[in-house]
Coordinates of C-alpha atoms in Angstrom, one line a residue:
M1 CA -14.2 20.2 35.3
S2 CA -16.1 21.6 32.0
L3 CA -14.1 23.8 29.5
P4 CA -15.4 27.4 29.1
Q5 CA -18.4 27.3 26.7
Q6 CA -16.4 29.3 24.1
Q7 CA -13.9 26.8 23.5
L8 CA -16.5 24.1 22.6
P9 CA -17.1 23.4 18.9
A10 CA -20.2 25.6 17.8
D11 CA -21.8 22.5 16.1
F12 CA -20.9 19.8 18.9
G13 CA -24.4 19.0 19.5
D14 CA -24.9 18.1 15.7
K15 CA -22.0 15.5 15.7
S16 CA -22.8 11.9 15.3
F17 CA -20.8 9.2 17.2
L18 CA -20.2 5.5 17.0
I19 CA -19.0 3.8 20.5
I20 CA -17.3 0.4 19.9
D21 CA -16.8 -1.5 23.4
D22 CA -17.5 -5.0 24.3
F23 CA -18.7 -3.9 27.7
H24 CA -22.2 -2.8 28.1
G25 CA -21.3 -0.7 31.1
M26 CA -18.5 1.1 29.4
R27 CA -20.7 1.8 26.5
S28 CA -23.2 3.4 28.9
I29 CA -20.6 5.5 30.5
L30 CA -19.1 6.8 27.0
R31 CA -22.8 7.5 26.0
D32 CA -23.5 9.4 29.1
I33 CA -20.2 11.5 28.7
L34 CA -21.1 12.3 25.1
R35 CA -24.6 13.5 26.4
S36 CA -23.0 15.6 28.9
C37 CA -20.9 17.3 26.0
G38 CA -24.1 18.1 24.2
V39 CA -24.3 15.3 21.7
N40 CA -28.0 14.4 20.7
P41 CA -28.6 10.7 22.0
R42 CA -30.3 10.1 19.0
N43 CA -26.8 10.5 17.1
I44 CA -25.0 8.1 19.2
A45 CA -24.8 4.5 18.0
T46 CA -23.1 1.7 19.7
A47 CA -21.4 -1.7 18.7
A48 CA -20.4 -4.6 21.1
N49 CA -17.7 -5.9 18.8
G50 CA -15.6 -5.5 15.6
G51 CA -18.3 -7.0 13.4
E52 CA -21.1 -4.7 14.4
A53 CA -18.9 -1.9 14.2
I54 CA -17.9 -2.5 10.5
A55 CA -21.6 -3.1 9.6
L56 CA -22.5 0.4 11.2
L57 CA -19.5 2.1 9.4
E58 CA -20.6 0.7 6.0
K59 CA -24.0 2.3 6.6
N60 CA -23.3 5.8 8.3
R61 CA -20.8 8.5 8.2
F62 CA -19.9 9.3 11.7
D63 CA -18.3 12.5 12.9
G64 CA -16.4 10.7 15.9
V65 CA -15.8 7.2 16.8
L66 CA -14.7 6.1 20.3
C67 CA -13.1 2.8 20.1
D68 CA -11.9 0.5 22.7
F69 CA -9.0 -1.6 21.8
N70 CA -9.8 -4.8 23.3
L71 CA -13.1 -6.1 21.8
G72 CA -13.1 -9.7 22.8
A73 CA -13.4 -12.4 20.2
G74 CA -12.8 -11.3 16.8
K75 CA -11.3 -8.0 15.5
N76 CA -9.8 -5.7 18.0
G77 CA -10.0 -2.1 17.8
Q78 CA -6.8 -1.7 15.8
Q79 CA -8.3 -3.9 13.2
V80 CA -11.4 -2.2 13.1
L81 CA -9.5 1.2 12.4
E82 CA -7.2 -0.5 9.7
E83 CA -10.3 -1.7 7.7
A84 CA -12.2 1.4 8.3
K85 CA -9.4 3.4 6.7
F86 CA -8.5 0.9 4.2
R87 CA -12.1 0.7 2.9
S88 CA -12.6 4.5 3.3
L89 CA -15.4 3.9 5.6
I90 CA -14.4 7.0 7.6
G91 CA -14.0 10.4 5.8
P92 CA -11.2 12.8 6.6
G93 CA -13.4 14.7 9.1
C94 CA -14.1 11.8 11.4
A95 CA -12.1 11.9 14.6
W96 CA -11.0 8.4 15.8
I97 CA -10.1 8.2 19.4
M98 CA -8.7 4.8 20.6
I99 CA -9.6 4.2 24.3
T100 CA -8.1 1.4 26.3
A101 CA -6.8 0.3 29.6
E102 CA -3.6 -1.3 28.0
K103 CA -0.4 0.5 28.7
T104 CA 1.9 -2.0 26.9
T105 CA 4.3 -1.0 24.3
D106 CA 2.7 -3.5 21.8
V107 CA -0.7 -2.0 22.1
V108 CA 0.4 1.5 22.0
M109 CA 2.8 1.1 19.1
G110 CA 0.3 -1.0 17.1
A111 CA -2.3 1.5 17.4
A112 CA -0.1 4.5 16.6
E113 CA 1.0 2.7 13.4
Y114 CA -2.5 3.0 11.9
Q115 CA -2.9 6.5 13.3
P116 CA -6.0 7.2 15.3
D117 CA -6.5 10.9 16.0
A118 CA -5.9 10.3 19.6
Y119 CA -5.3 7.6 22.1
L120 CA -6.7 7.8 25.6
I121 CA -6.0 5.6 28.4
K122 CA -8.9 4.8 30.9
P123 CA -10.5 6.1 32.7
I124 CA -11.5 9.2 30.8
T125 CA -13.2 12.3 31.8
E126 CA -15.7 14.4 30.0
A127 CA -13.1 17.3 30.2
T128 CA -10.5 15.1 28.7
L129 CA -12.7 14.1 25.8
R130 CA -14.2 17.7 25.2
L131 CA -10.6 19.0 24.9
R132 CA -9.3 16.2 22.7
L133 CA -12.4 16.5 20.4
D134 CA -12.3 20.0 20.1
K135 CA -8.4 20.0 19.1
I136 CA -9.1 17.3 16.5
W137 CA -11.9 19.0 14.6
S138 CA -10.3 22.3 14.8
K139 CA -7.5 20.9 13.0
K140 CA -9.4 18.7 10.7
E141 CA -11.4 21.8 9.6
A142 CA -8.1 23.7 8.7
F143 CA -7.0 20.6 6.6
A144 CA -10.4 19.9 5.1
D145 CA -9.7 21.1 1.5
I146 CA -6.3 19.4 1.5
D147 CA -7.8 16.1 2.8
R148 CA -10.4 16.2 -0.1
A149 CA -7.7 16.5 -2.6
V150 CA -5.7 13.5 -1.0
V151 CA -8.9 11.3 -1.1
E152 CA -9.1 12.1 -4.8
Q153 CA -5.5 11.2 -5.0
D154 CA -4.8 14.7 -6.8
F155 CA -1.7 15.0 -4.7
L156 CA -0.3 18.1 -6.9
R157 CA -3.5 20.0 -6.0
A158 CA -3.0 19.1 -2.5
V159 CA 0.4 20.5 -2.6
K160 CA -0.8 23.8 -3.9
L161 CA -3.5 24.1 -1.1
C162 CA -0.7 23.5 1.3
D163 CA 1.2 26.4 -0.1
Q164 CA -1.9 28.7 -0.1
R165 CA -2.6 27.6 3.7
L166 CA 1.1 28.1 4.5
A167 CA 0.9 31.7 3.5
T168 CA -1.5 32.7 6.2
D169 CA -1.6 29.6 8.7
R170 CA 1.5 29.9 10.9
S171 CA 0.0 28.0 13.7
N172 CA -0.1 25.0 11.6
A173 CA 3.1 25.4 9.6
G174 CA 4.8 22.5 11.1
E175 CA 2.1 20.1 10.1
L176 CA 1.5 21.7 6.7
L177 CA 5.3 21.4 5.7
R178 CA 5.3 17.7 6.8
L179 CA 2.3 17.0 4.8
K180 CA 3.6 18.8 1.8
C181 CA 6.7 16.6 2.0
Q182 CA 4.7 13.5 2.0
L183 CA 2.5 14.7 -0.9
L184 CA 5.5 15.5 -2.9
L185 CA 6.9 12.1 -2.5
S186 CA 3.5 10.5 -3.1
A187 CA 3.4 12.5 -6.5
G188 CA 7.0 11.3 -7.4
E189 CA 8.3 14.9 -7.1
H190 CA 11.4 13.8 -5.2
E191 CA 13.7 16.6 -6.1
Q192 CA 11.1 19.0 -4.7
A193 CA 10.7 17.0 -1.6
R194 CA 14.6 16.9 -1.3
S195 CA 14.8 20.7 -1.4
L196 CA 12.0 21.3 1.0
C197 CA 13.5 18.7 3.5
S198 CA 17.1 20.2 3.0
A199 CA 15.8 23.7 3.7
I200 CA 14.2 22.6 6.9
L201 CA 17.0 20.5 8.0
A202 CA 19.4 23.7 7.4
E203 CA 17.4 25.5 10.2
R204 CA 16.6 22.7 12.7
D205 CA 16.8 19.0 13.3
V206 CA 13.3 17.4 12.4
P207 CA 12.9 13.7 12.0
W208 CA 10.4 13.6 9.4
A209 CA 12.5 16.0 7.4
K210 CA 15.3 13.5 7.5
L211 CA 13.1 10.5 6.5
G212 CA 11.8 12.7 3.6
L213 CA 15.4 13.5 2.3
A214 CA 16.4 9.6 2.7
R215 CA 13.2 8.9 0.7
A216 CA 14.4 11.2 -2.1
Q217 CA 17.9 10.1 -2.0
F218 CA 16.5 6.4 -2.3
A219 CA 14.3 7.5 -5.3
A220 CA 17.4 9.0 -6.9
G221 CA 19.7 5.8 -6.3
E222 CA 21.6 7.3 -3.8
L223 CA 21.6 4.3 -1.6
A224 CA 24.7 4.8 0.5
E225 CA 23.6 8.2 1.5
A226 CA 19.9 7.1 2.2
R227 CA 21.2 4.2 4.3
A228 CA 23.7 6.4 6.5
L229 CA 20.8 8.9 7.2
L230 CA 18.3 6.2 8.0
E231 CA 20.6 4.2 10.3
A232 CA 21.3 7.7 12.2
L233 CA 17.6 8.3 12.3
V234 CA 16.6 5.0 13.9
A235 CA 19.5 5.3 16.3
E236 CA 18.3 8.8 17.3
N237 CA 14.6 8.0 17.3
R238 CA 14.2 4.4 18.4
T239 CA 10.4 4.2 18.1
F240 CA 10.3 5.8 14.5
L241 CA 8.9 2.6 12.9
E242 CA 8.4 4.2 9.3
A243 CA 12.1 5.0 9.3
Y244 CA 12.9 1.3 10.1
D245 CA 10.6 0.3 7.2
W246 CA 12.5 2.5 4.8
L247 CA 15.8 1.4 6.1
V248 CA 14.7 -2.2 5.1
A249 CA 13.7 -1.1 1.7
V250 CA 17.1 0.4 1.1
L251 CA 19.1 -2.5 2.5
K252 CA 16.9 -4.8 0.1
A253 CA 17.8 -2.6 -2.7
Q254 CA 21.5 -3.1 -1.8
D255 CA 20.9 -6.9 -1.4
D256 CA 22.1 -6.6 2.2
L257 CA 19.5 -9.2 3.5
T258 CA 21.2 -10.1 6.4
K259 CA 21.1 -6.4 8.0
A260 CA 17.6 -5.9 6.6
E261 CA 16.6 -9.1 8.7
E262 CA 18.2 -7.6 11.6
V263 CA 16.5 -4.2 11.3
L264 CA 13.0 -5.8 10.7
E265 CA 13.5 -8.0 13.9
Q266 CA 14.3 -4.6 15.7
A267 CA 11.0 -3.2 14.4
A268 CA 9.1 -6.4 15.1
R269 CA 10.2 -6.1 18.7
L270 CA 9.1 -2.6 19.0
S271 CA 5.6 -3.4 17.3
P272 CA 5.1 -7.1 16.9
N273 CA 1.5 -7.0 15.9
S274 CA 2.0 -5.6 12.3
V275 CA 0.6 -8.3 9.8
T276 CA 2.7 -6.7 7.0
R277 CA 6.0 -6.3 8.7
Q278 CA 6.0 -10.0 9.9
K279 CA 5.1 -11.1 6.3
I280 CA 8.2 -9.1 5.1
L281 CA 10.3 -10.5 7.8
G282 CA 9.3 -14.0 6.7
E283 CA 10.2 -13.5 3.0
V284 CA 13.7 -11.9 3.8
A285 CA 14.3 -14.8 6.3
L286 CA 13.1 -17.3 3.6
Q287 CA 15.6 -15.8 1.1
L288 CA 18.5 -16.0 3.5
G289 CA 17.7 -19.8 4.1
K290 CA 16.9 -19.2 7.8
L291 CA 13.8 -21.4 7.7
D292 CA 13.0 -21.5 11.3
N293 CA 12.9 -17.7 11.4
A294 CA 10.8 -17.4 8.2
E295 CA 8.4 -20.1 9.6
K296 CA 7.9 -18.2 12.9
A297 CA 7.2 -14.9 11.1
F298 CA 4.9 -16.3 8.4
R299 CA 2.9 -17.9 11.0
K300 CA 2.8 -14.8 13.2
S301 CA 1.5 -12.9 10.0
V302 CA -1.3 -15.3 9.4
A303 CA -2.4 -15.5 13.0
L304 CA -2.5 -11.8 13.2
G305 CA -4.2 -11.4 9.8
E306 CA -7.2 -13.8 10.8
H307 CA -9.4 -10.8 11.5
S308 CA -7.5 -8.1 9.5
V309 CA -8.2 -6.4 6.3
L310 CA -4.4 -6.3 5.9
K311 CA -4.4 -10.2 5.5
T312 CA -2.7 -11.2 2.5
A313 CA -2.1 -14.6 0.4
D314 CA 1.6 -14.0 0.4
A315 CA 2.0 -14.8 4.1
Y316 CA 0.3 -18.2 3.4
L317 CA 2.4 -18.6 0.2
G318 CA 5.4 -18.1 2.1
L319 CA 4.5 -20.3 5.0
A320 CA 3.7 -23.0 2.4
K321 CA 7.1 -22.5 0.7
T322 CA 8.9 -22.8 3.9
C323 CA 7.4 -26.0 4.9
S324 CA 8.2 -27.4 1.6
A325 CA 11.9 -26.1 2.1
K326 CA 11.9 -27.9 5.4
D327 CA 10.8 -31.1 3.8
N328 CA 7.3 -31.0 5.0
P329 CA 5.2 -31.3 2.0
N330 CA 2.2 -32.2 3.6
E331 CA 1.8 -29.1 5.8
A332 CA 2.7 -27.0 2.8
L333 CA -0.3 -28.6 1.1
Q334 CA -2.6 -28.1 3.9
V335 CA -1.7 -24.3 4.1
L336 CA -2.3 -24.0 0.4
G337 CA -5.7 -25.7 1.0
T338 CA -6.3 -23.1 3.7
L339 CA -5.3 -20.3 1.4
T340 CA -7.6 -21.3 -1.5
K341 CA -10.6 -21.3 1.2
Q342 CA -9.8 -17.9 2.5
F343 CA -9.2 -15.9 -0.8
N344 CA -11.5 -16.5 -3.5
D345 CA -9.9 -15.0 -6.8
D346 CA -8.1 -15.8 -9.8
E347 CA -4.9 -14.2 -9.0
V348 CA -4.6 -16.2 -5.6
K349 CA -5.6 -19.3 -7.4
V350 CA -2.7 -19.3 -10.0
K351 CA -0.2 -18.2 -7.3
A352 CA -1.3 -21.2 -5.1
L353 CA -1.1 -23.6 -8.1
A354 CA 2.4 -22.3 -8.9
T355 CA 3.6 -22.9 -5.4
E356 CA 1.7 -26.3 -5.2
G357 CA 3.6 -27.5 -8.2
M358 CA 6.9 -26.8 -7.0
V359 CA 6.0 -28.3 -3.6
H360 CA 5.3 -31.7 -5.7
H361 CA 8.4 -31.2 -7.7
K362 CA 10.6 -30.6 -4.7
A363 CA 9.1 -33.8 -2.9
G364 CA 9.9 -36.0 -5.8
D365 CA 6.6 -36.4 -7.3
P366 CA 7.0 -35.3 -11.1
I367 CA 3.7 -36.7 -12.1
A368 CA 1.6 -34.6 -9.5
A369 CA 3.9 -31.6 -10.3
R370 CA 3.0 -31.9 -13.9
K371 CA -0.6 -32.3 -13.6
V372 CA -0.6 -29.1 -11.4
A373 CA 1.3 -27.1 -14.1
Q374 CA -1.3 -28.1 -16.6
Q375 CA -4.0 -27.0 -14.4
L376 CA -2.2 -23.7 -13.9
G377 CA -1.8 -23.3 -17.8
E378 CA -5.5 -23.8 -18.0
A379 CA -6.3 -21.4 -15.2
L380 CA -4.2 -18.7 -17.0
N381 CA -5.9 -19.3 -20.4
Q382 CA -9.3 -19.2 -18.8
S383 CA -8.9 -16.1 -16.3
G384 CA -6.5 -14.0 -18.3
V385 CA -5.1 -12.8 -14.9
R386 CA -1.9 -10.9 -14.8
T387 CA 0.5 -11.7 -12.0
D388 CA 3.5 -9.6 -10.5
S389 CA 6.9 -10.4 -12.2
A390 CA 8.1 -12.6 -9.2
T391 CA 4.8 -14.8 -9.6
T392 CA 5.4 -15.0 -13.3
L393 CA 8.9 -16.3 -13.0
E394 CA 7.8 -18.8 -10.6
M395 CA 5.1 -20.2 -12.8
A396 CA 7.7 -20.2 -15.7
E397 CA 10.1 -22.1 -13.4
L398 CA 7.4 -24.9 -12.7
M399 CA 6.5 -24.9 -16.3
L400 CA 10.1 -25.7 -17.3
V401 CA 10.8 -28.3 -14.7
T402 CA 7.7 -30.2 -15.8
G403 CA 8.2 -30.0 -19.6
E404 CA 5.6 -27.3 -20.3
K405 CA 8.3 -25.4 -22.3
S406 CA 6.1 -23.5 -24.8
Q407 CA 3.9 -22.0 -21.9
A408 CA 6.8 -21.1 -20.1
V409 CA 8.6 -19.4 -22.8
A410 CA 5.3 -17.6 -23.4
L411 CA 5.3 -16.3 -20.0
L412 CA 9.0 -15.2 -19.9
Q413 CA 8.5 -13.4 -23.3
D414 CA 5.4 -11.6 -22.1
E415 CA 7.2 -10.5 -19.0
V416 CA 10.1 -9.1 -21.1
R417 CA 7.8 -7.2 -23.7
N418 CA 5.9 -5.5 -20.7
N419 CA 9.4 -4.6 -19.1
P420 CA 11.9 -4.3 -21.7
E421 CA 14.0 -1.6 -20.1
D422 CA 14.1 -3.2 -16.8
K423 CA 17.6 -4.8 -16.9
T424 CA 17.3 -6.4 -13.3
L425 CA 14.1 -8.2 -14.5
L426 CA 15.8 -9.1 -17.8
G427 CA 18.7 -10.5 -15.8
R428 CA 16.3 -12.6 -13.8
V429 CA 14.6 -13.9 -17.0
Q430 CA 17.9 -14.9 -18.2
Q431 CA 18.7 -16.7 -15.0
V432 CA 15.5 -18.9 -15.4
F433 CA 16.5 -20.0 -19.1
D434 CA 20.1 -20.6 -17.7
T435 CA 18.7 -22.9 -14.9
A436 CA 16.7 -24.9 -17.5
S437 CA 19.9 -25.1 -19.7
M438 CA 18.4 -23.0 -22.3
G439 CA 20.9 -20.3 -21.9
A440 CA 21.6 -19.3 -25.6
E441 CA 18.2 -20.0 -26.8
G442 CA 16.8 -17.9 -23.8
S443 CA 19.0 -15.0 -24.7
A444 CA 17.7 -14.8 -28.1
L445 CA 14.3 -15.1 -27.1
V446 CA 14.8 -12.1 -24.5
E447 CA 16.4 -9.9 -27.2
A448 CA 13.7 -10.6 -29.7
S449 CA 11.0 -9.8 -27.2
R450 CA 12.8 -6.6 -26.0
K451 CA 13.1 -5.4 -29.8
E452 CA 9.5 -6.2 -30.5
A453 CA 8.2 -4.3 -27.5
L454 CA 10.6 -1.1 -28.3
E455 CA 9.2 -1.1 -31.8
L456 CA 5.6 -1.1 -30.5
M457 CA 6.5 1.7 -27.9
N458 CA 8.2 4.0 -30.6
Q459 CA 5.5 3.4 -33.4
G460 CA 3.0 5.9 -31.7
V461 CA 5.9 8.2 -30.9
L462 CA 7.0 8.4 -34.7
L463 CA 3.4 9.0 -35.8
V464 CA 3.0 12.0 -33.3
R465 CA 6.3 13.4 -34.8
D466 CA 4.7 13.3 -38.1
G467 CA 1.6 15.0 -36.9
K468 CA -0.6 12.1 -37.3
F469 CA -2.3 12.3 -33.9
D470 CA -5.3 10.0 -34.5
E471 CA -3.0 7.3 -36.1
A472 CA -0.7 7.7 -33.2
L473 CA -3.5 7.3 -30.6
A474 CA -4.7 4.1 -32.4
A475 CA -1.1 2.8 -32.4
L476 CA -0.7 3.6 -29.0
R477 CA -4.1 2.0 -27.8
T478 CA -3.0 -1.3 -29.9
A479 CA 0.1 -1.2 -27.7
C480 CA -1.6 -0.9 -24.5
E481 CA -3.6 -3.9 -25.5
R482 CA -0.5 -5.9 -26.3
L483 CA 1.5 -4.8 -23.5
P484 CA -1.0 -4.0 -20.6
S485 CA 1.8 -3.9 -17.9
N486 CA 4.1 -1.4 -19.9
V487 CA 4.4 1.7 -17.9
R488 CA 5.8 3.9 -20.4
V489 CA 3.3 2.8 -23.1
L490 CA 0.3 3.4 -20.7
L491 CA 1.7 7.0 -19.8
N492 CA 2.4 7.8 -23.6
F493 CA -1.3 6.9 -24.3
A494 CA -2.6 9.2 -21.5
H495 CA -0.4 11.8 -22.6
L496 CA -1.4 12.0 -26.2
A497 CA -5.0 11.4 -25.4
L498 CA -4.9 14.3 -23.1
G499 CA -3.2 16.7 -25.5
I500 CA -5.9 15.7 -28.2
M501 CA -8.6 16.5 -25.8
Q502 CA -7.1 19.9 -24.8
K503 CA -7.0 20.9 -28.6
T504 CA -10.5 19.6 -29.4
A505 CA -13.2 18.6 -26.8
V506 CA -13.4 16.5 -23.7
D507 CA -14.6 12.9 -24.9
P508 CA -16.2 11.2 -21.8
A509 CA -15.4 7.5 -23.1
L510 CA -11.6 8.5 -23.7
V511 CA -11.7 10.3 -20.2
D512 CA -12.8 6.9 -18.8
E513 CA -10.0 5.3 -20.9
I514 CA -7.3 7.4 -19.9
R515 CA -8.2 7.3 -16.0
E516 CA -8.1 3.4 -16.3
R517 CA -4.6 3.3 -17.9
L518 CA -3.4 5.8 -15.2
L519 CA -4.9 3.8 -12.5
T520 CA -3.0 0.8 -13.9
V521 CA 0.2 2.7 -13.7
R522 CA -0.5 3.9 -10.2
R523 CA -1.0 0.1 -9.2
L524 CA 2.1 -0.8 -11.2
A525 CA 4.5 1.9 -10.3
P526 CA 3.2 3.9 -7.2
G527 CA 4.7 7.2 -6.8
E528 CA 5.3 7.6 -10.6
K529 CA 6.0 11.3 -11.2
R530 CA 4.4 11.4 -14.6
C531 CA 1.3 9.6 -13.7
A532 CA 0.5 12.0 -10.9
Q533 CA 1.1 15.0 -13.3
L534 CA -1.2 13.5 -15.9
M535 CA -3.9 12.5 -13.4
S536 CA -3.9 16.1 -12.1
Q537 CA -4.2 17.4 -15.8
L538 CA -7.0 15.0 -16.4
D539 CA -8.9 16.2 -13.3
T540 CA -8.4 19.9 -14.3
L541 CA -9.6 19.2 -17.7
T542 CA -12.8 17.4 -16.4
R543 CA -13.6 19.6 -13.4

C-alpha cells in the first residue's frame, strides 16, 4: 500500500540512487520499486559488487544507497559502507539502507556498528522503502547544518547549532542531546559533557548518557568510577558494543589486561566481524602471553581486513610477533613479507624492519638481526618518518641488542624531547636503558633531554611575556621544527599566531601553517580540548 502523497518528500523525484546487489534480478526489482516511488530511472545507478560500487561512489554523490549485505567475492556490503564513510565518499545527506536476507546476529551487529541509516530484511516493499526514506531524509534535513559543521570538524560550532535547534525542535530533542554529548567529548569539553549527562540521568535512565558520563570520568582520571559505571552499563545493555570498547580502554588504563581480554571476548562473540576489535584482542592476549589466543585473534583480523578499508599493518605485525614468540620465525618472516606487499609506505616499512630484526634476534641469528637494524637506521635517515612511541621504543630495543647504541640513544632522546611531561613514557624509556644495562647513563640522558625540551618550550613563552611577539613566534616555530610531536609546543605556536593575526591581519600562509600544526595535534592527541578551541577560532577568523 502506498503512503498518502502529502507524506512523500517533495523532491523525491530528483533524488539519485545507487543499488548494490550481486544478483541482476534483485537489482531490477529494486530499480522498479524506486521507479514506482517516483525516482527518475536516469538517476538510478547499479553495481554488481563492492569494487564497482566504490568506483561509482568515487565519481558521484548519491542521495540514497540500497546495498545488499552479501555481494559475493570481494567486499561485502558492510565493507563498502565502511570505506564509503572512511573516505567520505558519501555526504551527510545520503541515506544508506542495508538490505539483506541475513538475520544472524553477526551480520546485524556488524552492520549496526558502522551505522547504516536503516537495516531492512528482504523482501522489502515499496511502502516500507518509501516510509523509511521519508523518515531518514526528514531527519537529515533537520540536522543538515550540524552535519556540515561535523564534517568540517568544527565541533564547537556544531554544539552551538545543537543548542539553537534544541530551543525550537522538541521532536528531535533526544537525538540532539545525544549528539551534543558526543560533540562535547570530541572537542575535549569533558566537564560540559559530564554536566549534560548528569542532568539527563537525574531525570531518567539513558544508556548513552551513562556512556558519556563514564567517558568524562575516564578523561578526568576517575578510572574506578568509570569502570563501575561501564560494567553496570554492559550488564544492563548486552549489545551496547561502544560501552564494551570504552570499558576495555578503562581496564587497559588500570593495567587489568586479564579483565580487558575477557570483555573483548564477550564483545567479539556479539560481533565477531570487527577488524579493529579482533586486532585489539590479539594485542591484549599477546601482552598477557596467551599466544594461542593472540594468534587466533590476529589471524581473524587479517582475514576480515582483506577487503576492508580498516585493514591495518598492526594486525600483521602482531601476528608476526606472535609467531616469533611461538618459536616459528619462518612464518613470522612470511607474514612480514606479505605485510610489505600489502602496505607500501615508509612507516610500515620501518615497523616491519623493527619486527624482523627482533625475529632474527630471538631466533639466535645476531648477524641477520644486526643487518636488519642497519637497514632500519638507513630507512629512518632517508625517509624522516616519525613513528608512534611504542614503535620507537621497539626500534631502540633492536638497535641496543644489535650494538647500534648511538642510533638507539638518539631515538630515545628524541622521544623524551617530544614528550618531556609524560611520566609513563619516560618510565618506559628508562626501562629500555635498564634492560640494556645502561641504567645510570640512561637516567642522565633522559633528564638532559627533558630539560632541553622544557627550555625550548619556555623560550617562546618568556618572549611573549616581554611583549616580543615576532621573536616569540620565530622561537616557537623553531621549537616546532625541533619537537614536531610535542603537543604543547604545537598548541602554543597556534595560540600565539592566532593572537597576532587577530590584532593585525589574516596571513594566508600563516593560516595554512597553523592549520597544519593543529591537524598534527589532532592526530597525536584526539579529543584535545585546546586544539578544538583553536581550530574553531581559526575557522571563525578565516570564514
